[in-house]
Amino acid sequence: MFKDAIGKRSPGVKNVVERGAVKKFAESIGDLHPIFIDEEFAKTTRYKKNIAPPTFPRVFDYGVIDELALPAKGLIHGEQKYHYKRPLLVGEEIICYQEVEDYYEKQGKLGNMGFLVLKQYGETLNEELIFTAEQVVIINETVRKVMSI
């Protein structure tokens, strides 16, 4: 279904690790560690700034892969992994993009299921890698049928 999309990539999109967004995100996940929200505390750490929680990149805009026409509803978030070179610093601007890493299918109890593997990247404005994220999107039989109509 998406084999032709493997290797396709979105254009880079500038994102900001915005202080208010980091605070709201930390509140939403129930982790109010001072490294995320307290500026005075952050100054005493090795980073000298607040950092974002490890799963914060979930809120970034990674751009659109034109060849990847996914429905707005019915997809299942299967898995998410993050790999960091260093933490995200509050206030910094980063460039994010994504690419289709793989697509495979498996037979399930309710029919054929597709597994779309996306790899997402966050880089400095100087193209230095900060993090990668791997996401698996599951496309169940019901959604597959709607997509093929």
PDB file of C-alpha atoms in Angstrom:
ATOM      1  CA  MET A   1       0.000   0.000   0.000  1.00  0.00           C
ATOM      2  CA  PHE A   2       2.813   2.431   0.888  1.00  0.00           C
ATOM      3  CA  LYS A   3       5.876   0.588  -0.455  1.00  0.00           C
ATOM      4  CA  ASP A   4       6.391   3.331  -3.061  1.00  0.00           C
ATOM      5  CA  ALA A   5       6.605   5.934  -0.310  1.00  0.00           C
ATOM      6  CA  ILE A   6       9.617   4.339   1.410  1.00  0.00           C
ATOM      7  CA  GLY A   7      12.476   6.846   1.387  1.00  0.00           C
ATOM      8  CA  LYS A   8      10.212   9.849   0.703  1.00  0.00           C
ATOM      9  CA  ARG A   9      10.826  12.842   2.931  1.00  0.00           C
ATOM     10  CA  SER A  10       9.022  15.997   3.964  1.00  0.00           C
ATOM     11  CA  PRO A  11      10.574  19.450   3.655  1.00  0.00           C
ATOM     12  CA  GLY A  12      12.060  20.820   6.879  1.00  0.00           C
ATOM     13  CA  VAL A  13       9.849  22.924   9.135  1.00  0.00           C
ATOM     14  CA  LYS A  14      11.129  25.419  11.718  1.00  0.00           C
ATOM     15  CA  ASN A  15       9.837  24.767  15.261  1.00  0.00           C
ATOM     16  CA  VAL A  16      10.515  26.591  18.518  1.00  0.00           C
ATOM     17  CA  VAL A  17      10.913  24.918  21.885  1.00  0.00           C
ATOM     18  CA  GLU A  18       8.586  27.494  23.442  1.00  0.00           C
ATOM     19  CA  ARG A  19       8.604  27.973  27.238  1.00  0.00           C
ATOM     20  CA  GLY A  20       4.812  28.070  27.598  1.00  0.00           C
ATOM     21  CA  ALA A  21       4.360  24.971  25.462  1.00  0.00           C
ATOM     22  CA  VAL A  22       6.977  23.081  27.504  1.00  0.00           C
ATOM     23  CA  LYS A  23       5.222  24.047  30.738  1.00  0.00           C
ATOM     24  CA  LYS A  24       1.807  22.962  29.414  1.00  0.00           C
ATOM     25  CA  PHE A  25       3.282  19.719  28.106  1.00  0.00           C
ATOM     26  CA  ALA A  26       4.981  18.971  31.454  1.00  0.00           C
ATOM     27  CA  GLU A  27       1.685  19.647  33.236  1.00  0.00           C
ATOM     28  CA  SER A  28      -0.221  17.422  30.818  1.00  0.00           C
ATOM     29  CA  ILE A  29       2.088  14.452  31.416  1.00  0.00           C
ATOM     30  CA  GLY A  30       2.175  15.080  35.167  1.00  0.00           C
ATOM     31  CA  ASP A  31       5.929  15.732  35.338  1.00  0.00           C
ATOM     32  CA  LEU A  32       6.628  19.129  36.869  1.00  0.00           C
ATOM     33  CA  HIS A  33      10.341  18.533  37.422  1.00  0.00           C
ATOM     34  CA  PRO A  34      11.996  21.936  37.901  1.00  0.00           C
ATOM     35  CA  ILE A  35      14.431  21.257  35.023  1.00  0.00           C
ATOM     36  CA  PHE A  36      11.421  21.742  32.726  1.00  0.00           C
ATOM     37  CA  ILE A  37       9.714  24.757  34.305  1.00  0.00           C
ATOM     38  CA  ASP A  38      11.844  26.600  36.884  1.00  0.00           C
ATOM     39  CA  GLU A  39      14.279  29.077  35.277  1.00  0.00           C
ATOM     40  CA  GLU A  40      16.288  29.648  38.461  1.00  0.00           C
ATOM     41  CA  PHE A  41      16.714  25.935  39.043  1.00  0.00           C
ATOM     42  CA  ALA A  42      17.770  25.433  35.422  1.00  0.00           C
ATOM     43  CA  LYS A  43      20.605  27.925  35.842  1.00  0.00           C
ATOM     44  CA  THR A  44      22.152  25.577  38.444  1.00  0.00           C
ATOM     45  CA  THR A  45      22.199  22.602  36.049  1.00  0.00           C
ATOM     46  CA  ARG A  46      24.808  21.624  33.484  1.00  0.00           C
ATOM     47  CA  TYR A  47      22.511  22.910  30.703  1.00  0.00           C
ATOM     48  CA  LYS A  48      22.068  26.376  32.299  1.00  0.00           C
ATOM     49  CA  LYS A  49      18.610  26.475  30.688  1.00  0.00           C
ATOM     50  CA  ASN A  50      15.339  24.645  31.013  1.00  0.00           C
ATOM     51  CA  ILE A  51      15.000  21.575  28.854  1.00  0.00           C
ATOM     52  CA  ALA A  52      11.920  19.940  27.325  1.00  0.00           C
ATOM     53  CA  PRO A  53      10.565  16.587  28.511  1.00  0.00           C
ATOM     54  CA  PRO A  54      11.853  13.669  26.401  1.00  0.00           C
ATOM     55  CA  THR A  55       8.522  13.091  24.629  1.00  0.00           C
ATOM     56  CA  PHE A  56       7.997  16.798  23.812  1.00  0.00           C
ATOM     57  CA  PRO A  57       8.912  16.358  20.103  1.00  0.00           C
ATOM     58  CA  ARG A  58       5.494  14.733  19.695  1.00  0.00           C
ATOM     59  CA  VAL A  59       4.059  18.267  19.388  1.00  0.00           C
ATOM     60  CA  PHE A  60       6.391  19.437  16.619  1.00  0.00           C
ATOM     61  CA  ASP A  61       5.395  19.986  12.999  1.00  0.00           C
ATOM     62  CA  TYR A  62       7.416  17.631  10.788  1.00  0.00           C
ATOM     63  CA  GLY A  63       5.971  18.722   7.467  1.00  0.00           C
ATOM     64  CA  VAL A  64       3.957  16.754   4.952  1.00  0.00           C
ATOM     65  CA  ILE A  65       5.198  13.931   2.759  1.00  0.00           C
ATOM     66  CA  ASP A  66       3.209  14.543  -0.430  1.00  0.00           C
ATOM     67  CA  GLU A  67       3.196  10.879  -1.488  1.00  0.00           C
ATOM     68  CA  LEU A  68       1.731   9.819   1.869  1.00  0.00           C
ATOM     69  CA  ALA A  69      -2.033  10.381   1.832  1.00  0.00           C
ATOM     70  CA  LEU A  70      -3.203   9.187   5.252  1.00  0.00           C
ATOM     71  CA  PRO A  71      -6.755   9.583   6.519  1.00  0.00           C
ATOM     72  CA  ALA A  72      -7.420  12.035   9.344  1.00  0.00           C
ATOM     73  CA  LYS A  73      -9.220   9.382  11.430  1.00  0.00           C
ATOM     74  CA  GLY A  74      -8.916   5.710  12.242  1.00  0.00           C
ATOM     75  CA  LEU A  75      -5.144   5.288  12.445  1.00  0.00           C
ATOM     76  CA  ILE A  76      -3.625   3.562  15.480  1.00  0.00           C
ATOM     77  CA  HIS A  77      -0.509   4.933  17.170  1.00  0.00           C
ATOM     78  CA  GLY A  78       1.508   1.740  17.577  1.00  0.00           C
ATOM     79  CA  GLU A  79       4.857   2.732  18.995  1.00  0.00           C
ATOM     80  CA  GLN A  80       7.158   5.723  19.502  1.00  0.00           C
ATOM     81  CA  LYS A  81      10.879   5.727  20.339  1.00  0.00           C
ATOM     82  CA  TYR A  82      13.169   8.714  20.874  1.00  0.00           C
ATOM     83  CA  HIS A  83      16.960   8.858  20.554  1.00  0.00           C
ATOM     84  CA  TYR A  84      18.771  11.994  21.732  1.00  0.00           C
ATOM     85  CA  LYS A  85      22.220  13.426  21.084  1.00  0.00           C
ATOM     86  CA  ARG A  86      21.391  16.096  23.683  1.00  0.00           C
ATOM     87  CA  PRO A  87      18.270  17.572  25.336  1.00  0.00           C
ATOM     88  CA  LEU A  88      16.058  20.176  23.688  1.00  0.00           C
ATOM     89  CA  LEU A  89      16.713  23.591  25.220  1.00  0.00           C
ATOM     90  CA  VAL A  90      13.821  25.928  25.938  1.00  0.00           C
ATOM     91  CA  GLY A  91      13.940  28.845  23.517  1.00  0.00           C
ATOM     92  CA  GLU A  92      15.895  27.195  20.721  1.00  0.00           C
ATOM     93  CA  GLU A  93      14.720  26.931  17.132  1.00  0.00           C
ATOM     94  CA  ILE A  94      15.019  23.603  15.392  1.00  0.00           C
ATOM     95  CA  ILE A  95      14.257  22.176  11.973  1.00  0.00           C
ATOM     96  CA  CYS A  96      12.087  19.057  11.884  1.00  0.00           C
ATOM     97  CA  TYR A  97      11.306  16.694   9.028  1.00  0.00           C
ATOM     98  CA  GLN A  98      10.188  13.107   8.578  1.00  0.00           C
ATOM     99  CA  GLU A  99      10.647  10.267   6.147  1.00  0.00           C
ATOM    100  CA  VAL A 100       8.994   6.945   5.461  1.00  0.00           C
ATOM    101  CA  GLU A 101      11.394   4.302   6.704  1.00  0.00           C
ATOM    102  CA  ASP A 102       9.370   1.160   6.035  1.00  0.00           C
ATOM    103  CA  TYR A 103       5.966  -0.328   5.311  1.00  0.00           C
ATOM    104  CA  TYR A 104       4.906  -3.914   5.890  1.00  0.00           C
ATOM    105  CA  GLU A 105       1.710  -5.876   6.374  1.00  0.00           C
ATOM    106  CA  LYS A 106       0.596  -8.624   8.745  1.00  0.00           C
ATOM    107  CA  GLN A 107      -2.521 -10.712   8.937  1.00  0.00           C
ATOM    108  CA  GLY A 108      -4.481 -10.020  12.129  1.00  0.00           C
ATOM    109  CA  LYS A 109      -7.644 -11.489  13.651  1.00  0.00           C
ATOM    110  CA  LEU A 110      -9.736  -8.772  12.024  1.00  0.00           C
ATOM    111  CA  GLY A 111      -8.000  -8.739   8.662  1.00  0.00           C
ATOM    112  CA  ASN A 112      -4.858  -7.427   7.021  1.00  0.00           C
ATOM    113  CA  MET A 113      -3.059  -4.658   8.903  1.00  0.00           C
ATOM    114  CA  GLY A 114      -0.477  -2.230   7.538  1.00  0.00           C
ATOM    115  CA  PHE A 115       2.455  -0.973   9.598  1.00  0.00           C
ATOM    116  CA  LEU A 116       3.904   2.336   8.466  1.00  0.00           C
ATOM    117  CA  VAL A 117       7.267   3.207  10.029  1.00  0.00           C
ATOM    118  CA  LEU A 118       8.095   6.924  10.060  1.00  0.00           C
ATOM    119  CA  LYS A 119      11.400   8.374  11.178  1.00  0.00           C
ATOM    120  CA  GLN A 120      11.402  11.955  12.403  1.00  0.00           C
ATOM    121  CA  TYR A 121      14.400  14.232  12.806  1.00  0.00           C
ATOM    122  CA  GLY A 122      15.138  17.361  14.827  1.00  0.00           C
ATOM    123  CA  GLU A 123      18.218  19.400  13.930  1.00  0.00           C
ATOM    124  CA  THR A 124      19.753  22.717  14.857  1.00  0.00           C
ATOM    125  CA  LEU A 125      19.592  25.513  12.309  1.00  0.00           C
ATOM    126  CA  ASN A 126      23.186  24.447  11.468  1.00  0.00           C
ATOM    127  CA  GLU A 127      21.961  20.929  10.577  1.00  0.00           C
ATOM    128  CA  GLU A 128      23.394  19.250  13.687  1.00  0.00           C
ATOM    129  CA  LEU A 129      21.223  16.320  14.745  1.00  0.00           C
ATOM    130  CA  ILE A 130      19.547  16.701  18.160  1.00  0.00           C
ATOM    131  CA  PHE A 131      17.132  13.765  18.117  1.00  0.00           C
ATOM    132  CA  THR A 132      15.437  11.145  16.024  1.00  0.00           C
ATOM    133  CA  ALA A 133      12.059   9.572  16.677  1.00  0.00           C
ATOM    134  CA  GLU A 134      10.656   6.386  15.235  1.00  0.00           C
ATOM    135  CA  GLN A 135       6.903   6.064  15.005  1.00  0.00           C
ATOM    136  CA  VAL A 136       4.806   3.091  13.932  1.00  0.00           C
ATOM    137  CA  VAL A 137       1.349   3.860  12.550  1.00  0.00           C
ATOM    138  CA  ILE A 138      -1.027   0.891  12.301  1.00  0.00           C
ATOM    139  CA  ILE A 139      -3.599   0.909   9.528  1.00  0.00           C
ATOM    140  CA  ASN A 140      -6.327  -1.610  10.296  1.00  0.00           C
ATOM    141  CA  GLU A 141      -8.507  -3.427   7.744  1.00  0.00           C
ATOM    142  CA  THR A 142     -11.419  -0.981   8.116  1.00  0.00           C
ATOM    143  CA  VAL A 143      -9.236   2.032   7.338  1.00  0.00           C
ATOM    144  CA  ARG A 144      -7.479   0.153   4.513  1.00  0.00           C
ATOM    145  CA  LYS A 145     -10.842  -0.495   2.848  1.00  0.00           C
ATOM    146  CA  VAL A 146     -11.844   3.179   3.068  1.00  0.00           C
ATOM    147  CA  MET A 147      -8.480   4.235   1.626  1.00  0.00           C
ATOM    148  CA  SER A 148      -8.792   1.917  -1.379  1.00  0.00           C
ATOM    149  CA  ILE A 149     -12.290   3.106  -2.366  1.00  0.00           C
TER     150      ILE A 149
END
